Amino acid sequence: MAQAYMMETGSGGQGPDRRGSRLRRLLDSWRGDRGIWRRGLILGAFAVMLALVMLLHARIPNRIGNLGSLTETFLPWLGVFVPVLLALAFVRKSATALIAVLLPTIVWLNLFGGLLTDKTGGGGDLTVATHNVNADNPDPSGTARDVAASGADVLALEELTASAVPVYEQALASTYRYHSVQGTVGLWSKYPLSDARPVDIKLGWTRAMRATVTAPAGQVAVYVAHLPSVRVKLEAGFTARQRDKSADALGEAIADESLKRVVLLGDLNGTMNDRALNAVTAQMRSTQGAAGSGFGFSWPASFPMARIDQIMVKGIEPVTSWTLPETGSDHLPIAASVRLAATVS
């Protein structure tokens, strides 16, 4: 009986001892193998190059096809290569490659490790949301109901068409008493709006606005913006000159804002890592970065790969930031809760 018990519960099973013995056998097979330092040199070189691209991404020039901004847009995804390199290093039995893979691992964690932690909190006194509803949205009324169900006190919509505006107005009227539409962007609010006006972002037509929201905890300037789209073209690379020019103009408008509490909502067609948005990002905080959980990718809705829709604040404390469920748009709506009380006024 004792012998049978030992056979059933001993190291012959699939427990830690079994796994530990496999690891020991793997390490034993490497001992005395002088080739472990000579093999995998190309893998090691690739790992070092990957680390340098992430570490020095700001030095990648934009003169050729805006390569720097393109790299920064999808910078977090470079981390996908780390486990691939690690697996190949084990297959090649290369100690050199294994050590080299530590470099991109450390750099990636330094850049994005903070986004992996849950920083969401509670106690916000204003909830805001933004959504690029897509000009070709087949169900604008349903999209309006979906974003209103988020509980947002203030809602920004971008890519509004003249024909769809009445549909959104009707669908949102019961939830939001106040609203203003300027060009292709609009702002809906449960609290009074004043001084609503277009913001010139050097396009020749209106794709940005600002308004003052008088919330119970105080007044806040809310900007809504839809920066020009960028394109990836074989002959021209990452074309974004107009987007960059508009970002600079938006940054100037926010810098000149008289109210000290500022919220920016919109589709900026760029990530927080993109240097082209420095005029905006240098003076504002991302709610996702400060109070979110994960990367909060918002585009494309079918398989989100980048957060180009942004909620940023100035003079306001972010409390929680999250991504909302998919609607009929090619973007995901995003929302955030912020605290106006006890911040600058």
Short mmCIF file of C-alpha atoms in Angstrom, two decimals:
data_model
loop_
_atom_site.label_atom_id
_atom_site.label_comp_id
_atom_site.label_asym_id
_atom_site.label_seq_id
_atom_site.Cartn_x
_atom_site.Cartn_y
_atom_site.Cartn_z
CA MET A 1 0.00 0.00 0.00
CA ALA A 2 2.77 2.49 0.96
CA GLN A 3 4.69 1.61 -2.19
CA ALA A 4 1.62 2.16 -4.37
CA TYR A 5 0.99 5.54 -2.69
CA MET A 6 4.56 6.66 -3.36
CA MET A 7 4.27 5.67 -7.01
CA GLU A 8 1.07 7.69 -7.47
CA THR A 9 2.22 10.82 -5.65
CA GLY A 10 5.96 10.83 -6.25
CA SER A 11 8.06 12.67 -8.78
CA GLY A 12 6.84 10.46 -11.60
CA GLY A 13 3.80 12.78 -12.03
CA GLN A 14 3.49 16.23 -13.57
CA GLY A 15 4.22 18.27 -10.42
CA PRO A 16 6.96 20.78 -9.66
CA ASP A 17 9.62 18.08 -9.24
CA ARG A 18 8.95 16.84 -12.77
CA ARG A 19 9.16 20.34 -14.23
CA GLY A 20 12.24 21.10 -12.18
CA SER A 21 13.95 17.94 -13.45
CA ARG A 22 13.25 18.98 -17.06
CA LEU A 23 14.83 22.38 -16.44
CA ARG A 24 17.83 20.73 -14.81
CA ARG A 25 18.24 18.41 -17.78
CA LEU A 26 18.09 21.43 -20.12
CA LEU A 27 20.75 23.28 -18.14
CA ASP A 28 22.88 20.14 -17.90
CA SER A 29 22.78 19.80 -21.67
CA TRP A 30 24.23 23.31 -21.97
CA ARG A 31 27.08 22.72 -19.54
CA GLY A 32 30.34 22.16 -21.26
CA ASP A 33 28.91 23.33 -24.59
CA ARG A 34 31.33 26.04 -25.66
CA GLY A 35 29.12 26.85 -28.62
CA ILE A 36 26.47 28.50 -26.41
CA TRP A 37 28.47 31.74 -26.60
CA ARG A 38 29.18 31.54 -30.33
CA ARG A 39 25.69 30.60 -31.49
CA GLY A 40 22.91 33.12 -31.86
CA LEU A 41 25.07 36.14 -32.60
CA ILE A 42 22.60 37.37 -35.22
CA LEU A 43 19.74 36.95 -32.74
CA GLY A 44 21.73 38.88 -30.17
CA ALA A 45 22.43 41.67 -32.64
CA PHE A 46 18.74 41.89 -33.54
CA ALA A 47 17.85 42.12 -29.83
CA VAL A 48 20.32 44.97 -29.33
CA MET A 49 18.93 46.79 -32.39
CA LEU A 50 15.39 46.37 -31.06
CA ALA A 51 16.42 47.84 -27.73
CA LEU A 52 18.10 50.80 -29.44
CA VAL A 53 15.02 51.53 -31.59
CA MET A 54 12.82 51.67 -28.48
CA LEU A 55 15.36 53.58 -26.43
CA LEU A 56 16.23 56.13 -29.12
CA HIS A 57 12.88 56.36 -30.92
CA ALA A 58 12.92 60.15 -30.53
CA ARG A 59 16.11 60.25 -32.62
CA ILE A 60 14.59 58.45 -35.60
CA PRO A 61 14.23 61.21 -38.22
CA ASN A 62 10.92 62.27 -39.67
CA ARG A 63 12.50 63.66 -42.81
CA ILE A 64 12.02 60.38 -44.65
CA GLY A 65 8.34 59.43 -44.75
CA ASN A 66 7.77 60.54 -41.13
CA LEU A 67 9.41 57.29 -40.07
CA GLY A 68 9.89 58.53 -36.51
CA SER A 69 6.20 59.24 -35.95
CA LEU A 70 5.22 55.95 -37.58
CA THR A 71 7.52 54.07 -35.21
CA GLU A 72 6.19 55.96 -32.20
CA THR A 73 2.57 55.29 -33.16
CA PHE A 74 3.05 51.54 -32.83
CA LEU A 75 5.96 51.62 -30.36
CA PRO A 76 4.32 49.35 -27.72
CA TRP A 77 3.96 46.58 -30.31
CA LEU A 78 7.73 46.25 -30.63
CA GLY A 79 7.52 44.34 -27.37
CA VAL A 80 5.94 41.45 -29.30
CA PHE A 81 9.40 40.61 -30.64
CA VAL A 82 10.81 40.01 -27.14
CA PRO A 83 9.15 36.60 -26.43
CA VAL A 84 9.87 35.57 -30.03
CA LEU A 85 13.57 36.33 -29.58
CA LEU A 86 13.56 34.60 -26.21
CA ALA A 87 12.08 31.42 -27.69
CA LEU A 88 14.56 31.45 -30.57
CA ALA A 89 17.44 31.92 -28.12
CA PHE A 90 16.37 28.77 -26.26
CA VAL A 91 15.96 26.84 -29.50
CA ARG A 92 19.45 27.91 -30.57
CA LYS A 93 20.83 27.18 -27.08
CA SER A 94 22.52 30.57 -27.19
CA ALA A 95 23.58 32.19 -23.94
CA THR A 96 24.66 35.27 -25.90
CA ALA A 97 21.18 35.75 -27.36
CA LEU A 98 19.52 35.13 -23.99
CA ILE A 99 21.56 37.86 -22.35
CA ALA A 100 20.99 40.22 -25.27
CA VAL A 101 17.20 39.75 -25.04
CA LEU A 102 17.35 41.25 -21.55
CA LEU A 103 18.10 44.65 -23.12
CA PRO A 104 14.83 45.16 -25.08
CA THR A 105 12.93 43.60 -22.18
CA ILE A 106 14.26 46.19 -19.74
CA VAL A 107 13.73 49.07 -22.16
CA TRP A 108 10.14 48.03 -22.97
CA LEU A 109 9.26 47.65 -19.29
CA ASN A 110 10.78 51.04 -18.56
CA LEU A 111 8.66 52.63 -21.30
CA PHE A 112 5.38 50.78 -20.86
CA GLY A 113 5.54 48.72 -17.68
CA GLY A 114 3.57 51.37 -15.81
CA LEU A 115 0.63 50.91 -18.18
CA LEU A 116 0.33 47.25 -17.17
CA THR A 117 -0.71 48.15 -13.63
CA ASP A 118 -4.25 49.08 -12.68
CA LYS A 119 -4.23 52.73 -11.62
CA THR A 120 -7.99 53.25 -11.60
CA GLY A 121 -9.49 54.92 -8.56
CA GLY A 122 -12.72 56.45 -7.32
CA GLY A 123 -14.13 59.74 -6.17
CA GLY A 124 -14.39 61.60 -9.47
CA ASP A 125 -16.93 64.42 -9.79
CA LEU A 126 -17.08 64.70 -13.60
CA THR A 127 -17.25 61.94 -16.21
CA VAL A 128 -16.29 62.74 -19.79
CA ALA A 129 -16.33 60.65 -22.96
CA THR A 130 -15.33 61.06 -26.59
CA HIS A 131 -16.10 59.12 -29.73
CA ASN A 132 -15.23 59.42 -33.40
CA VAL A 133 -18.59 58.21 -34.64
CA ASN A 134 -17.44 57.68 -38.27
CA ALA A 135 -19.08 59.65 -41.08
CA ASP A 136 -20.23 56.36 -42.64
CA ASN A 137 -21.76 55.00 -39.43
CA PRO A 138 -24.77 52.85 -40.44
CA ASP A 139 -26.53 53.34 -37.09
CA PRO A 140 -25.93 56.84 -35.67
CA SER A 141 -28.95 56.64 -33.38
CA GLY A 142 -27.74 53.36 -31.86
CA THR A 143 -24.24 54.74 -31.46
CA ALA A 144 -25.61 57.80 -29.66
CA ARG A 145 -27.58 55.63 -27.24
CA ASP A 146 -24.54 53.43 -26.59
CA VAL A 147 -22.23 56.28 -25.66
CA ALA A 148 -24.92 58.03 -23.60
CA ALA A 149 -25.31 54.81 -21.60
CA SER A 150 -21.72 55.27 -20.39
CA GLY A 151 -23.02 57.76 -17.84
CA ALA A 152 -20.80 60.56 -19.16
CA ASP A 153 -21.70 64.05 -17.95
CA VAL A 154 -19.93 65.57 -20.94
CA LEU A 155 -19.76 63.84 -24.32
CA ALA A 156 -17.74 64.84 -27.38
CA LEU A 157 -18.45 63.48 -30.86
CA GLU A 158 -16.22 63.80 -33.90
CA GLU A 159 -16.71 63.21 -37.64
CA LEU A 160 -20.29 64.45 -37.61
CA THR A 161 -21.95 64.89 -40.99
CA ALA A 162 -24.63 67.51 -41.66
CA SER A 163 -27.21 64.79 -42.30
CA ALA A 164 -26.36 62.85 -39.12
CA VAL A 165 -26.33 65.82 -36.70
CA PRO A 166 -30.15 65.91 -36.29
CA VAL A 167 -30.13 62.18 -35.56
CA TYR A 168 -27.55 62.58 -32.79
CA GLU A 169 -29.36 65.62 -31.42
CA GLN A 170 -32.62 63.73 -31.18
CA ALA A 171 -31.07 60.59 -29.70
CA LEU A 172 -29.13 62.53 -27.05
CA ALA A 173 -31.73 65.15 -26.17
CA SER A 174 -33.21 63.22 -23.25
CA THR A 175 -29.81 62.73 -21.60
CA TYR A 176 -28.06 66.00 -22.37
CA ARG A 177 -29.84 69.31 -21.94
CA TYR A 178 -27.07 71.39 -23.46
CA HIS A 179 -25.12 70.94 -26.65
CA SER A 180 -23.17 72.77 -29.32
CA VAL A 181 -22.08 71.60 -32.75
CA GLN A 182 -19.27 73.39 -34.54
CA GLY A 183 -18.47 72.08 -37.99
CA THR A 184 -17.87 68.33 -37.76
CA VAL A 185 -17.41 68.19 -33.96
CA GLY A 186 -19.94 68.54 -31.18
CA LEU A 187 -20.21 68.69 -27.41
CA TRP A 188 -23.16 67.45 -25.33
CA SER A 189 -23.40 68.24 -21.62
CA LYS A 190 -25.67 67.69 -18.63
CA TYR A 191 -24.38 70.98 -17.28
CA PRO A 192 -24.67 74.48 -18.79
CA LEU A 193 -22.43 75.37 -21.72
CA SER A 194 -21.19 78.85 -22.50
CA ASP A 195 -18.68 80.55 -24.78
CA ALA A 196 -18.89 77.73 -27.31
CA ARG A 197 -16.88 78.59 -30.41
CA PRO A 198 -14.76 77.06 -33.16
CA VAL A 199 -11.02 76.66 -32.72
CA ASP A 200 -8.86 77.37 -35.75
CA ILE A 201 -6.51 74.44 -36.37
CA LYS A 202 -5.38 75.70 -39.78
CA LEU A 203 -7.58 73.48 -41.95
CA GLY A 204 -9.90 75.93 -43.66
CA TRP A 205 -12.98 74.28 -42.13
CA THR A 206 -14.05 73.59 -38.55
CA ARG A 207 -12.86 70.37 -36.88
CA ALA A 208 -12.20 71.72 -33.38
CA MET A 209 -14.11 73.72 -30.78
CA ARG A 210 -14.04 74.84 -27.16
CA ALA A 211 -16.75 75.56 -24.62
CA THR A 212 -17.00 76.32 -20.93
CA VAL A 213 -18.83 73.69 -18.89
CA THR A 214 -20.19 74.93 -15.58
CA ALA A 215 -20.17 71.76 -13.48
CA PRO A 216 -21.20 71.59 -9.81
CA ALA A 217 -17.52 71.51 -8.80
CA GLY A 218 -16.61 74.52 -10.95
CA GLN A 219 -16.00 75.71 -14.48
CA VAL A 220 -13.84 73.79 -16.93
CA ALA A 221 -12.77 74.59 -20.49
CA VAL A 222 -13.53 71.63 -22.74
CA TYR A 223 -11.84 71.33 -26.12
CA VAL A 224 -13.02 68.91 -28.80
CA ALA A 225 -10.70 68.21 -31.72
CA HIS A 226 -10.45 65.95 -34.70
CA LEU A 227 -6.99 66.35 -36.16
CA PRO A 228 -6.41 65.49 -39.84
CA SER A 229 -5.94 61.86 -40.73
CA VAL A 230 -2.56 60.38 -41.51
CA ARG A 231 -1.81 57.94 -44.29
CA VAL A 232 0.81 55.27 -44.85
CA LYS A 233 1.80 55.35 -48.52
CA LEU A 234 4.42 53.28 -50.27
CA GLU A 235 5.70 56.27 -52.21
CA ALA A 236 5.50 58.83 -49.41
CA GLY A 237 5.71 56.89 -46.16
CA PHE A 238 3.75 58.16 -43.16
CA THR A 239 2.19 61.39 -44.48
CA ALA A 240 1.18 63.63 -41.60
CA ARG A 241 2.24 67.20 -42.41
CA GLN A 242 -1.26 68.68 -42.07
CA ARG A 243 -1.92 66.71 -38.86
CA ASP A 244 1.31 68.07 -37.36
CA LYS A 245 0.44 71.66 -38.33
CA SER A 246 -3.02 71.33 -36.78
CA ALA A 247 -1.57 69.82 -33.60
CA ASP A 248 0.68 72.87 -33.20
CA ALA A 249 -2.30 75.20 -33.64
CA LEU A 250 -4.36 73.24 -31.11
CA GLY A 251 -1.48 73.36 -28.64
CA GLU A 252 -1.29 77.15 -29.01
CA ALA A 253 -5.02 77.53 -28.38
CA ILE A 254 -4.86 75.43 -25.22
CA ALA A 255 -1.79 77.31 -23.98
CA ASP A 256 -3.72 80.60 -24.40
CA GLU A 257 -6.78 79.29 -22.52
CA SER A 258 -7.80 81.64 -19.68
CA LEU A 259 -9.39 78.95 -17.50
CA LYS A 260 -6.91 76.84 -15.57
CA ARG A 261 -9.01 73.65 -15.67
CA VAL A 262 -8.89 72.21 -19.19
CA VAL A 263 -10.11 68.95 -20.74
CA LEU A 264 -9.25 67.89 -24.28
CA LEU A 265 -11.45 65.28 -25.94
CA GLY A 266 -11.05 63.94 -29.44
CA ASP A 267 -9.48 61.94 -32.18
CA LEU A 268 -5.93 63.28 -32.49
CA ASN A 269 -4.83 60.69 -35.04
CA GLY A 270 -1.71 60.15 -32.99
CA THR A 271 -0.55 58.49 -29.78
CA MET A 272 0.98 60.03 -26.67
CA ASN A 273 4.37 58.77 -27.89
CA ASP A 274 4.14 60.62 -31.21
CA ARG A 275 6.50 63.61 -31.10
CA ALA A 276 4.28 65.44 -33.59
CA LEU A 277 1.75 66.02 -30.80
CA ASN A 278 4.29 67.57 -28.43
CA ALA A 279 2.59 70.97 -28.59
CA VAL A 280 -0.40 69.33 -26.89
CA THR A 281 1.06 66.46 -24.88
CA ALA A 282 3.80 68.58 -23.29
CA GLN A 283 1.23 70.62 -21.39
CA MET A 284 -1.45 68.01 -20.64
CA ARG A 285 -1.78 64.59 -18.98
CA SER A 286 -3.35 61.52 -20.53
CA THR A 287 -6.10 60.14 -18.31
CA GLN A 288 -5.28 56.64 -19.54
CA GLY A 289 -1.63 56.98 -18.62
CA ALA A 290 -2.40 58.52 -15.24
CA ALA A 291 -5.49 56.57 -14.15
CA GLY A 292 -6.17 53.76 -16.60
CA SER A 293 -5.54 50.05 -16.76
CA GLY A 294 -3.65 48.75 -19.77
CA PHE A 295 -2.98 50.53 -23.05
CA GLY A 296 -6.56 51.53 -23.81
CA PHE A 297 -6.17 51.06 -27.56
CA SER A 298 -9.08 52.59 -29.47
CA TRP A 299 -8.41 52.03 -33.17
CA PRO A 300 -9.33 50.16 -35.27
CA ALA A 301 -12.39 48.96 -33.39
CA SER A 302 -12.23 45.45 -34.92
CA PHE A 303 -8.68 44.90 -33.61
CA PRO A 304 -7.43 47.91 -31.61
CA MET A 305 -3.72 48.55 -32.16
CA ALA A 306 -3.23 52.17 -31.11
CA ARG A 307 -4.81 54.78 -28.86
CA ILE A 308 -5.31 57.68 -31.24
CA ASP A 309 -8.44 58.86 -29.44
CA GLN A 310 -7.43 60.84 -26.40
CA ILE A 311 -8.70 62.36 -23.18
CA MET A 312 -6.18 64.79 -21.71
CA VAL A 313 -6.43 67.14 -18.77
CA LYS A 314 -4.70 70.21 -17.38
CA GLY A 315 -5.21 71.48 -13.84
CA ILE A 316 -7.46 68.49 -13.15
CA GLU A 317 -6.84 65.17 -11.38
CA PRO A 318 -7.64 62.02 -13.44
CA VAL A 319 -9.36 59.33 -11.39
CA THR A 320 -10.32 56.55 -13.81
CA SER A 321 -9.99 56.00 -17.56
CA TRP A 322 -11.42 53.22 -19.67
CA THR A 323 -12.48 52.10 -23.15
CA LEU A 324 -16.15 51.63 -23.97
CA PRO A 325 -17.70 48.78 -26.01
CA GLU A 326 -17.69 48.82 -29.80
CA THR A 327 -20.39 50.75 -31.65
CA GLY A 328 -21.09 51.14 -35.36
CA SER A 329 -17.89 53.17 -35.77
CA ASP A 330 -14.38 52.11 -36.70
CA HIS A 331 -13.17 53.71 -33.44
CA LEU A 332 -13.91 52.66 -29.88
CA PRO A 333 -15.37 55.32 -27.60
CA ILE A 334 -13.31 56.17 -24.51
CA ALA A 335 -14.27 57.70 -21.16
CA ALA A 336 -12.67 59.05 -18.01
CA SER A 337 -13.67 60.22 -14.57
CA VAL A 338 -11.84 63.28 -13.23
CA ARG A 339 -11.82 65.28 -10.03
CA LEU A 340 -12.42 69.02 -10.27
CA ALA A 341 -12.79 69.65 -6.55
CA ALA A 342 -9.57 70.63 -4.75
CA THR A 343 -7.81 71.36 -8.05
CA VAL A 344 -6.83 74.76 -9.38
CA SER A 345 -9.66 77.08 -10.38
#
